[in-house]
Amino acid sequence: MGFFSKFKAGLAKTHNKLVHEIKRIVTRSPKLTGESLEELEQALIAADLGMAVTRQIVDAVKKAYESQGTTGHDVFVVAQAEVEKNLSSNKPDLLKAPSGPTVVSIVGVNGTGKTTTSAKLAHLIQSRGQTALLAACDTFRAAAIEQLKLWGTRLKVEVIASAYGSDAASVAHDAVTAAQARRADYLFIDTAGRLHTKHNLMQELHKLHRVIGKQLPGAPHEVLLVLDGSTGMNALTQAREFNKAVPLTGLIVTKLDGTSKGGMVVAIQKELGLPIKFVGLGEQPDDLQPFDARQFAQALFEE
Ligand SMILES: Nc1nc2c(ncn2[C@@H]2O[C@H](COP(=O)(O)OP(=O)(O)OP(=O)(O)O)[C@@H](O)[C@H]2O)c(=O)[nH]1
Ligand SMILES: [Mg+2]
């Protein structure tokens, strides 16, 4: 499947609901009325595009009608352009350290998709002809280490791990040593799920980052927060709070395939100004896509 088809398939739930709603509105009253604008606003909010972006789209639609007398179907074109505008400052892909391995710490609350995403990222790097290592730094949750090792076997990626209950920072330290020794291009660190309110767990994460920073100046080069897209606007709050506790370099939004609230990606980008680097569109290794503003906007609104 091509790049765009993947976006389209993964965002189908959000797309179908949005397009269905908008069509219903514009078919019933091809002349834009106050009522139909209100309904349009509701449909956009229901897709979790957020208040600011929703207002922006509604205003742009109104303007297009007033100045050019456009037809109902142009709502899609206008909405797509507005969404793209809000996303376009993205620098989508992973940084690359000038020398040595690039270390990427994958963080977030429980169950958002950190482990799966770490594995998918390693797979993506390998598919680009570069090398990746995985670090099993969730030494806390039962079966977390086995879960990552299983991915490692499946994708032929080496996993650096220790025992349950061991110090996550020391596993990370070992993993950086291994990545340097193997001359790996990337090291992805899978960390344990934690709420930003759990002070001791946040301290543990700080320590992990501090330890590898001492070992390899500049590391971690990326700290990526994994958000569960199906939690809609809650993910926005989560990202804001997490970013206060641990400075992030970017976001990954997963599980967009299972929700009709994919608009939250736009709201998050607009509110936080943090780049969305990748989106998760399914459970298979290939179901992680580098984020692309134009294709995302198109996948949401194209008829
Ligand atoms: N449909 C879908 N499922 C996903 C996606 N990403 C992850 N998942 C699923 O979400 C579930 C949780 O994923 P994990 O990777 O274990 O999440 P985690 O954040 O590591 O969880 P903890 O380590 O317990 O905090 C798994 O069943 C994954 O297959 C996605 O993009 N789409
Ligand atoms: Mg995990």
mmCIF file of C-alpha atoms and ligand atoms in Angstrom:
data_model
loop_
_atom_site.group_PDB
_atom_site.id
_atom_site.type_symbol
_atom_site.label_atom_id
_atom_site.label_comp_id
_atom_site.label_asym_id
_atom_site.label_seq_id
_atom_site.Cartn_x
_atom_site.Cartn_y
_atom_site.Cartn_z
ATOM 1 C CA MET A 1 0.000 0.000 0.000
ATOM 2 C CA GLY A 2 1.270 3.472 -0.858
ATOM 3 C CA PHE A 3 1.912 6.235 1.617
ATOM 4 C CA PHE A 4 -1.308 8.089 1.017
ATOM 5 C CA SER A 5 -3.502 4.982 0.857
ATOM 6 C CA LYS A 6 -2.217 4.065 4.311
ATOM 7 C CA PHE A 7 -3.204 7.420 5.724
ATOM 8 C CA LYS A 8 -6.547 7.129 4.077
ATOM 9 C CA ALA A 9 -7.244 3.622 5.345
ATOM 10 C CA GLY A 10 -6.022 4.435 8.861
ATOM 11 C CA LEU A 11 -8.108 7.578 9.115
ATOM 12 C CA ALA A 12 -11.184 6.068 7.473
ATOM 13 C CA LYS A 13 -13.351 6.249 10.588
ATOM 14 C CA THR A 14 -12.704 9.939 11.128
ATOM 15 C CA HIS A 15 -12.957 10.657 7.408
ATOM 16 C CA ASN A 16 -16.201 8.781 6.875
ATOM 17 C CA LYS A 17 -17.951 10.430 9.751
ATOM 18 C CA LEU A 18 -16.778 13.918 8.795
ATOM 19 C CA VAL A 19 -17.579 13.555 5.108
ATOM 20 C CA HIS A 20 -20.939 11.987 5.820
ATOM 21 C CA GLU A 21 -21.912 14.790 8.179
ATOM 22 C CA ILE A 22 -20.703 17.601 5.937
ATOM 23 C CA LYS A 23 -22.443 16.097 2.914
ATOM 24 C CA ARG A 24 -25.657 15.845 4.856
ATOM 25 C CA ILE A 25 -25.409 19.515 5.807
ATOM 26 C CA VAL A 26 -24.546 20.880 2.372
ATOM 27 C CA THR A 27 -27.006 18.669 0.504
ATOM 28 C CA ARG A 28 -29.899 19.795 2.618
ATOM 29 C CA SER A 29 -29.129 23.495 2.339
ATOM 30 C CA PRO A 30 -26.824 24.318 -0.549
ATOM 31 C CA LYS A 31 -27.175 27.965 0.396
ATOM 32 C CA LEU A 32 -25.197 28.481 3.536
ATOM 33 C CA THR A 33 -27.352 29.502 6.474
ATOM 34 C CA GLY A 34 -26.605 30.302 10.089
ATOM 35 C CA GLU A 35 -28.046 26.940 10.958
ATOM 36 C CA SER A 36 -25.888 24.974 8.548
ATOM 37 C CA LEU A 37 -22.792 26.791 9.762
ATOM 38 C CA GLU A 38 -23.677 25.792 13.284
ATOM 39 C CA GLU A 39 -24.088 22.196 12.197
ATOM 40 C CA LEU A 40 -20.760 22.309 10.432
ATOM 41 C CA GLU A 41 -19.192 23.568 13.635
ATOM 42 C CA GLN A 42 -20.737 20.664 15.552
ATOM 43 C CA ALA A 43 -19.431 18.117 13.062
ATOM 44 C CA LEU A 44 -15.895 19.477 13.278
ATOM 45 C CA ILE A 45 -15.950 19.574 17.062
ATOM 46 C CA ALA A 46 -17.248 16.002 17.125
ATOM 47 C CA ALA A 47 -14.132 14.956 15.215
ATOM 48 C CA ASP A 48 -12.068 16.636 17.973
ATOM 49 C CA LEU A 49 -10.535 19.274 15.750
ATOM 50 C CA GLY A 50 -10.727 21.628 18.729
ATOM 51 C CA MET A 51 -12.397 25.003 19.124
ATOM 52 C CA ALA A 52 -9.671 27.148 17.544
ATOM 53 C CA VAL A 53 -9.303 25.136 14.325
ATOM 54 C CA THR A 54 -13.057 24.618 14.068
ATOM 55 C CA ARG A 55 -13.673 28.361 14.242
ATOM 56 C CA GLN A 56 -10.974 28.932 11.672
ATOM 57 C CA ILE A 57 -12.579 26.478 9.236
ATOM 58 C CA VAL A 58 -16.089 27.827 9.760
ATOM 59 C CA ASP A 59 -14.887 31.397 9.234
ATOM 60 C CA ALA A 60 -13.002 30.435 6.076
ATOM 61 C CA VAL A 61 -16.056 28.611 4.712
ATOM 62 C CA LYS A 62 -18.250 31.629 5.422
ATOM 63 C CA LYS A 63 -15.795 33.940 3.734
ATOM 64 C CA ALA A 64 -15.561 31.743 0.660
ATOM 65 C CA TYR A 65 -19.342 31.768 0.345
ATOM 66 C CA GLU A 66 -19.656 35.487 0.781
ATOM 67 C CA SER A 67 -16.872 36.478 -1.576
ATOM 68 C CA GLN A 68 -17.141 33.824 -4.275
ATOM 69 C CA GLY A 69 -20.553 32.276 -3.831
ATOM 70 C CA THR A 70 -18.926 28.850 -3.781
ATOM 71 C CA THR A 71 -20.961 25.662 -3.833
ATOM 72 C CA GLY A 72 -21.501 23.286 -0.962
ATOM 73 C CA HIS A 73 -18.843 20.805 -1.947
ATOM 74 C CA ASP A 74 -16.115 23.402 -1.658
ATOM 75 C CA VAL A 75 -16.463 23.093 2.087
ATOM 76 C CA PHE A 76 -14.158 20.084 1.790
ATOM 77 C CA VAL A 77 -11.532 22.025 -0.117
ATOM 78 C CA VAL A 78 -11.629 24.953 2.295
ATOM 79 C CA ALA A 79 -11.489 22.696 5.368
ATOM 80 C CA GLN A 80 -8.590 20.737 3.953
ATOM 81 C CA ALA A 81 -6.613 23.903 3.259
ATOM 82 C CA GLU A 82 -7.242 25.277 6.747
ATOM 83 C CA VAL A 83 -6.183 22.038 8.425
ATOM 84 C CA GLU A 84 -3.060 21.840 6.335
ATOM 85 C CA LYS A 85 -2.211 25.418 7.243
ATOM 86 C CA ASN A 86 -2.318 24.525 10.931
ATOM 87 C CA LEU A 87 -0.062 21.544 10.474
ATOM 88 C CA SER A 88 2.359 22.808 7.897
ATOM 89 C CA SER A 89 5.167 23.961 10.177
ATOM 90 C CA ASN A 90 5.978 20.309 10.834
ATOM 91 C CA LYS A 91 9.459 18.948 10.622
ATOM 92 C CA PRO A 92 8.269 15.390 10.560
ATOM 93 C CA ASP A 93 11.035 12.902 10.847
ATOM 94 C CA LEU A 94 13.586 11.752 13.400
ATOM 95 C CA LEU A 95 16.658 13.812 14.161
ATOM 96 C CA LYS A 96 20.029 12.317 13.394
ATOM 97 C CA ALA A 97 22.939 12.882 15.767
ATOM 98 C CA PRO A 98 26.035 14.246 13.992
ATOM 99 C CA SER A 99 28.033 11.228 15.167
ATOM 100 C CA GLY A 100 27.346 8.035 17.102
ATOM 101 C CA PRO A 101 23.938 6.527 17.741
ATOM 102 C CA THR A 102 20.866 8.743 17.858
ATOM 103 C CA VAL A 103 19.050 7.952 21.090
ATOM 104 C CA VAL A 104 15.266 8.214 21.126
ATOM 105 C CA SER A 105 13.384 7.915 24.404
ATOM 106 C CA ILE A 106 9.789 6.765 24.052
ATOM 107 C CA VAL A 107 7.612 7.970 26.930
ATOM 108 C CA GLY A 108 3.955 8.227 27.905
ATOM 109 C CA VAL A 109 1.157 7.055 30.155
ATOM 110 C CA ASN A 110 0.152 3.401 30.450
ATOM 111 C CA GLY A 111 -1.096 1.555 27.424
ATOM 112 C CA THR A 112 -0.743 4.301 24.820
ATOM 113 C CA GLY A 113 1.388 2.156 22.495
ATOM 114 C CA LYS A 114 4.989 2.870 23.552
ATOM 115 C CA THR A 115 6.350 -0.657 23.175
ATOM 116 C CA THR A 116 4.635 -1.299 19.852
ATOM 117 C CA THR A 117 5.755 2.089 18.565
ATOM 118 C CA SER A 118 9.383 1.519 19.636
ATOM 119 C CA ALA A 119 9.379 -1.717 17.658
ATOM 120 C CA LYS A 120 7.727 -0.094 14.642
ATOM 121 C CA LEU A 121 10.310 2.705 14.707
ATOM 122 C CA ALA A 122 13.186 0.222 14.722
ATOM 123 C CA HIS A 123 11.531 -1.525 11.799
ATOM 124 C CA LEU A 124 11.139 1.748 9.897
ATOM 125 C CA ILE A 125 14.812 2.610 10.405
ATOM 126 C CA GLN A 126 15.839 -0.828 9.163
ATOM 127 C CA SER A 127 13.631 -0.469 6.113
ATOM 128 C CA ARG A 128 15.640 2.668 5.332
ATOM 129 C CA GLY A 129 18.829 0.645 5.320
ATOM 130 C CA GLN A 130 20.010 1.892 8.717
ATOM 131 C CA THR A 131 20.511 -0.054 11.923
ATOM 132 C CA ALA A 132 18.535 0.123 15.144
ATOM 133 C CA LEU A 133 18.665 -1.307 18.650
ATOM 134 C CA LEU A 134 15.906 -1.533 21.238
ATOM 135 C CA ALA A 135 16.282 -1.046 25.000
ATOM 136 C CA ALA A 136 13.786 -2.741 27.321
ATOM 137 C CA CYS A 137 13.658 -0.078 30.020
ATOM 138 C CA ASP A 138 10.201 -0.992 31.256
ATOM 139 C CA THR A 139 11.499 -3.245 34.022
ATOM 140 C CA PHE A 140 8.302 -2.727 35.949
ATOM 141 C CA ARG A 141 5.210 -4.092 34.196
ATOM 142 C CA ALA A 142 4.805 -7.872 34.055
ATOM 143 C CA ALA A 143 5.713 -9.305 30.625
ATOM 144 C CA ALA A 144 6.933 -5.934 29.294
ATOM 145 C CA ILE A 145 10.437 -7.284 28.615
ATOM 146 C CA GLU A 146 9.126 -10.411 26.854
ATOM 147 C CA GLN A 147 6.809 -8.255 24.777
ATOM 148 C CA LEU A 148 9.704 -6.195 23.443
ATOM 149 C CA LYS A 149 11.901 -9.275 22.966
ATOM 150 C CA LEU A 150 9.154 -10.883 20.914
ATOM 151 C CA TRP A 151 9.094 -7.850 18.655
ATOM 152 C CA GLY A 152 12.880 -8.043 18.454
ATOM 153 C CA THR A 153 12.755 -11.647 17.264
ATOM 154 C CA ARG A 154 9.973 -10.898 14.812
ATOM 155 C CA LEU A 155 11.704 -7.871 13.305
ATOM 156 C CA LYS A 156 15.297 -9.087 13.728
ATOM 157 C CA VAL A 157 16.279 -6.209 15.969
ATOM 158 C CA GLU A 158 18.608 -6.716 18.910
ATOM 159 C CA VAL A 159 16.973 -5.989 22.274
ATOM 160 C CA ILE A 160 19.088 -4.952 25.262
ATOM 161 C CA ALA A 161 17.373 -6.082 28.439
ATOM 162 C CA SER A 162 17.975 -6.944 32.083
ATOM 163 C CA ALA A 163 15.817 -8.489 34.801
ATOM 164 C CA TYR A 164 12.483 -7.248 36.139
ATOM 165 C CA GLY A 165 12.932 -4.823 38.984
ATOM 166 C CA SER A 166 16.354 -3.727 37.790
ATOM 167 C CA ASP A 167 17.210 -0.056 37.452
ATOM 168 C CA ALA A 168 15.824 1.314 34.165
ATOM 169 C CA ALA A 169 18.657 3.857 33.954
ATOM 170 C CA SER A 170 21.281 1.137 34.127
ATOM 171 C CA VAL A 171 19.566 -0.832 31.334
ATOM 172 C CA ALA A 172 19.568 2.362 29.273
ATOM 173 C CA HIS A 173 23.256 2.827 30.047
ATOM 174 C CA ASP A 174 24.021 -0.733 28.881
ATOM 175 C CA ALA A 175 21.970 -0.155 25.752
ATOM 176 C CA VAL A 176 23.872 3.016 24.846
ATOM 177 C CA THR A 177 27.149 1.111 25.328
ATOM 178 C CA ALA A 178 25.853 -1.645 23.035
ATOM 179 C CA ALA A 179 24.617 0.860 20.429
ATOM 180 C CA GLN A 180 28.031 2.518 20.400
ATOM 181 C CA ALA A 181 29.846 -0.813 20.156
ATOM 182 C CA ARG A 182 27.620 -1.988 17.261
ATOM 183 C CA ARG A 183 27.802 1.426 15.581
ATOM 184 C CA ALA A 184 24.026 1.422 15.419
ATOM 185 C CA ASP A 185 22.348 4.423 13.822
ATOM 186 C CA TYR A 186 19.479 4.531 16.292
ATOM 187 C CA LEU A 187 18.647 3.333 19.780
ATOM 188 C CA PHE A 188 14.998 3.313 20.796
ATOM 189 C CA ILE A 189 14.339 3.209 24.525
ATOM 190 C CA ASP A 190 11.010 1.687 25.536
ATOM 191 C CA THR A 191 10.109 3.100 28.944
ATOM 192 C CA ALA A 192 7.445 2.103 31.475
ATOM 193 C CA GLY A 193 4.018 3.728 31.365
ATOM 194 C CA ARG A 194 3.605 6.537 33.883
ATOM 195 C CA LEU A 195 1.266 9.354 34.766
ATOM 196 C CA HIS A 196 2.815 12.800 34.882
ATOM 197 C CA THR A 197 1.457 13.117 38.421
ATOM 198 C CA LYS A 198 3.545 10.210 39.769
ATOM 199 C CA HIS A 199 6.472 12.145 41.111
ATOM 200 C CA ASN A 200 8.771 9.185 41.811
ATOM 201 C CA LEU A 201 8.217 7.705 38.354
ATOM 202 C CA MET A 202 8.899 11.045 36.707
ATOM 203 C CA GLN A 203 12.096 11.285 38.774
ATOM 204 C CA GLU A 204 13.069 7.859 37.465
ATOM 205 C CA LEU A 205 12.631 9.116 33.911
ATOM 206 C CA HIS A 206 14.725 12.213 34.651
ATOM 207 C CA LYS A 207 17.437 9.982 36.050
ATOM 208 C CA LEU A 208 17.371 7.744 32.969
ATOM 209 C CA HIS A 209 17.779 10.765 30.704
ATOM 210 C CA ARG A 210 20.502 12.239 32.934
ATOM 211 C CA VAL A 211 22.514 9.014 32.985
ATOM 212 C CA ILE A 212 22.568 8.554 29.218
ATOM 213 C CA GLY A 213 23.202 12.267 28.730
ATOM 214 C CA LYS A 214 26.380 11.942 30.778
ATOM 215 C CA GLN A 215 27.428 8.883 28.863
ATOM 216 C CA LEU A 216 26.682 10.291 25.432
ATOM 217 C CA PRO A 217 26.449 14.088 25.261
ATOM 218 C CA GLY A 218 23.252 15.149 23.519
ATOM 219 C CA ALA A 219 21.391 11.948 24.437
ATOM 220 C CA PRO A 220 18.492 11.484 24.451
ATOM 221 C CA HIS A 221 18.365 13.307 21.144
ATOM 222 C CA GLU A 222 14.633 12.884 20.937
ATOM 223 C CA VAL A 223 12.063 12.427 23.693
ATOM 224 C CA LEU A 224 8.836 11.389 22.022
ATOM 225 C CA LEU A 225 5.540 11.252 23.863
ATOM 226 C CA VAL A 226 3.193 8.519 22.685
ATOM 227 C CA LEU A 227 -0.479 9.494 22.864
ATOM 228 C CA ASP A 228 -3.475 7.246 22.368
ATOM 229 C CA GLY A 229 -5.492 8.934 19.621
ATOM 230 C CA SER A 230 -8.702 7.257 20.700
ATOM 231 C CA THR A 231 -8.678 9.264 23.935
ATOM 232 C CA GLY A 232 -9.397 12.423 21.949
ATOM 233 C CA MET A 233 -8.994 15.674 23.813
ATOM 234 C CA ASN A 234 -7.723 13.912 26.966
ATOM 235 C CA ALA A 235 -4.552 13.297 25.047
ATOM 236 C CA LEU A 236 -4.107 17.042 24.691
ATOM 237 C CA THR A 237 -4.202 17.554 28.454
ATOM 238 C CA GLN A 238 -1.863 14.609 28.898
ATOM 239 C CA ALA A 239 0.640 16.068 26.442
ATOM 240 C CA ARG A 240 0.548 19.495 28.025
ATOM 241 C CA GLU A 241 1.210 18.142 31.518
ATOM 242 C CA PHE A 242 3.826 15.642 30.436
ATOM 243 C CA ASN A 243 5.715 18.335 28.558
ATOM 244 C CA LYS A 244 5.898 20.413 31.737
ATOM 245 C CA ALA A 245 7.439 17.514 33.643
ATOM 246 C CA VAL A 246 9.757 16.216 30.907
ATOM 247 C CA PRO A 247 10.641 18.429 27.960
ATOM 248 C CA LEU A 248 9.545 16.688 24.780
ATOM 249 C CA THR A 249 10.877 16.992 21.251
ATOM 250 C CA GLY A 250 7.819 15.565 19.556
ATOM 251 C CA LEU A 251 4.659 13.504 19.661
ATOM 252 C CA ILE A 252 3.448 10.233 18.236
ATOM 253 C CA VAL A 253 -0.292 9.671 18.051
ATOM 254 C CA THR A 254 -1.322 6.006 17.910
ATOM 255 C CA LYS A 255 -4.547 4.056 17.351
ATOM 256 C CA LEU A 256 -5.977 6.591 14.910
ATOM 257 C CA ASP A 257 -7.393 3.636 12.996
ATOM 258 C CA GLY A 258 -9.792 2.901 15.831
ATOM 259 C CA THR A 259 -11.339 6.323 16.294
ATOM 260 C CA SER A 260 -13.507 8.893 14.553
ATOM 261 C CA LYS A 261 -11.826 11.614 16.590
ATOM 262 C CA GLY A 262 -8.636 11.849 14.541
ATOM 263 C CA GLY A 263 -9.063 15.614 14.382
ATOM 264 C CA MET A 264 -7.343 15.750 17.765
ATOM 265 C CA VAL A 265 -4.018 15.560 15.953
ATOM 266 C CA VAL A 266 -4.723 18.994 14.507
ATOM 267 C CA ALA A 267 -5.891 20.432 17.828
ATOM 268 C CA ILE A 268 -2.784 19.134 19.619
ATOM 269 C CA GLN A 269 -0.433 20.540 17.028
ATOM 270 C CA LYS A 270 -2.178 23.906 17.153
ATOM 271 C CA GLU A 271 -2.260 24.129 20.965
ATOM 272 C CA LEU A 272 1.130 22.759 21.903
ATOM 273 C CA GLY A 273 3.270 23.654 18.957
ATOM 274 C CA LEU A 274 5.079 20.336 19.365
ATOM 275 C CA PRO A 275 5.657 18.469 16.116
ATOM 276 C CA ILE A 276 3.661 15.323 15.455
ATOM 277 C CA LYS A 277 6.406 13.056 14.173
ATOM 278 C CA PHE A 278 4.559 9.838 13.449
ATOM 279 C CA VAL A 279 1.065 8.441 13.576
ATOM 280 C CA GLY A 280 0.048 4.869 14.396
ATOM 281 C CA LEU A 281 -2.581 3.504 12.035
ATOM 282 C CA GLY A 282 -2.742 -0.150 13.045
ATOM 283 C CA GLU A 283 -1.034 -2.977 14.915
ATOM 284 C CA GLN A 284 1.330 -4.241 12.220
ATOM 285 C CA PRO A 285 5.003 -3.220 11.988
ATOM 286 C CA ASP A 286 4.325 -1.155 8.855
ATOM 287 C CA ASP A 287 1.430 0.709 10.409
ATOM 288 C CA LEU A 288 3.498 3.644 11.607
ATOM 289 C CA GLN A 289 3.601 6.562 9.204
ATOM 290 C CA PRO A 290 5.859 9.597 9.246
ATOM 291 C CA PHE A 291 3.472 12.487 9.639
ATOM 292 C CA ASP A 292 2.667 14.518 6.551
ATOM 293 C CA ALA A 293 0.438 17.576 6.890
ATOM 294 C CA ARG A 294 -0.904 17.629 3.360
ATOM 295 C CA GLN A 295 -1.695 13.937 3.202
ATOM 296 C CA PHE A 296 -3.242 14.021 6.641
ATOM 297 C CA ALA A 297 -5.542 16.930 5.709
ATOM 298 C CA GLN A 298 -6.400 15.229 2.450
ATOM 299 C CA ALA A 299 -7.165 11.936 4.177
ATOM 300 C CA LEU A 300 -9.574 13.722 6.519
ATOM 301 C CA PHE A 301 -11.529 15.732 3.991
ATOM 302 C CA GLU A 302 -11.136 14.355 0.508
ATOM 303 C CA GLU A 303 -14.529 13.308 -0.871
HETATM 304 N N1 LIG B 1 -5.160 -0.372 16.368
HETATM 305 C C1 LIG B 1 -3.999 0.025 16.856
HETATM 306 N N2 LIG B 1 -3.515 -0.552 17.957
HETATM 307 C C2 LIG B 1 -2.338 -0.119 18.449
HETATM 308 C C3 LIG B 1 -1.596 0.913 17.818
HETATM 309 N N3 LIG B 1 -0.468 1.111 18.551
HETATM 310 C C4 LIG B 1 -0.511 0.233 19.575
HETATM 311 N N4 LIG B 1 -1.634 -0.506 19.539
HETATM 312 C C5 LIG B 1 -2.081 -1.561 20.472
HETATM 313 O O1 LIG B 1 -2.240 -0.992 21.747
HETATM 314 C C6 LIG B 1 -1.978 -1.964 22.766
HETATM 315 C C7 LIG B 1 -0.987 -1.397 23.769
HETATM 316 O O2 LIG B 1 0.262 -1.236 23.135
HETATM 317 P P1 LIG B 1 1.636 -1.240 23.894
HETATM 318 O O3 LIG B 1 2.674 -0.948 22.879
HETATM 319 O O4 LIG B 1 1.799 -2.449 24.714
HETATM 320 O O5 LIG B 1 1.424 0.022 24.846
HETATM 321 P P2 LIG B 1 2.431 0.566 25.975
HETATM 322 O O6 LIG B 1 2.291 2.046 25.973
HETATM 323 O O7 LIG B 1 3.779 0.023 25.771
HETATM 324 O O8 LIG B 1 1.768 -0.022 27.294
HETATM 325 P P3 LIG B 1 2.440 -0.095 28.754
HETATM 326 O O9 LIG B 1 3.830 -0.526 28.571
HETATM 327 O O10 LIG B 1 1.604 -1.059 29.511
HETATM 328 O O11 LIG B 1 2.348 1.297 29.324
HETATM 329 C C8 LIG B 1 -1.471 -3.188 22.015
HETATM 330 O O12 LIG B 1 -2.520 -4.106 21.905
HETATM 331 C C9 LIG B 1 -1.071 -2.655 20.658
HETATM 332 O O13 LIG B 1 -1.171 -3.621 19.641
HETATM 333 C C10 LIG B 1 -2.151 1.518 16.631
HETATM 334 O O14 LIG B 1 -1.604 2.440 16.025
HETATM 335 N N5 LIG B 1 -3.347 1.024 16.205
HETATM 336 MG MG MG B 2 5.049 -0.963 27.057
#
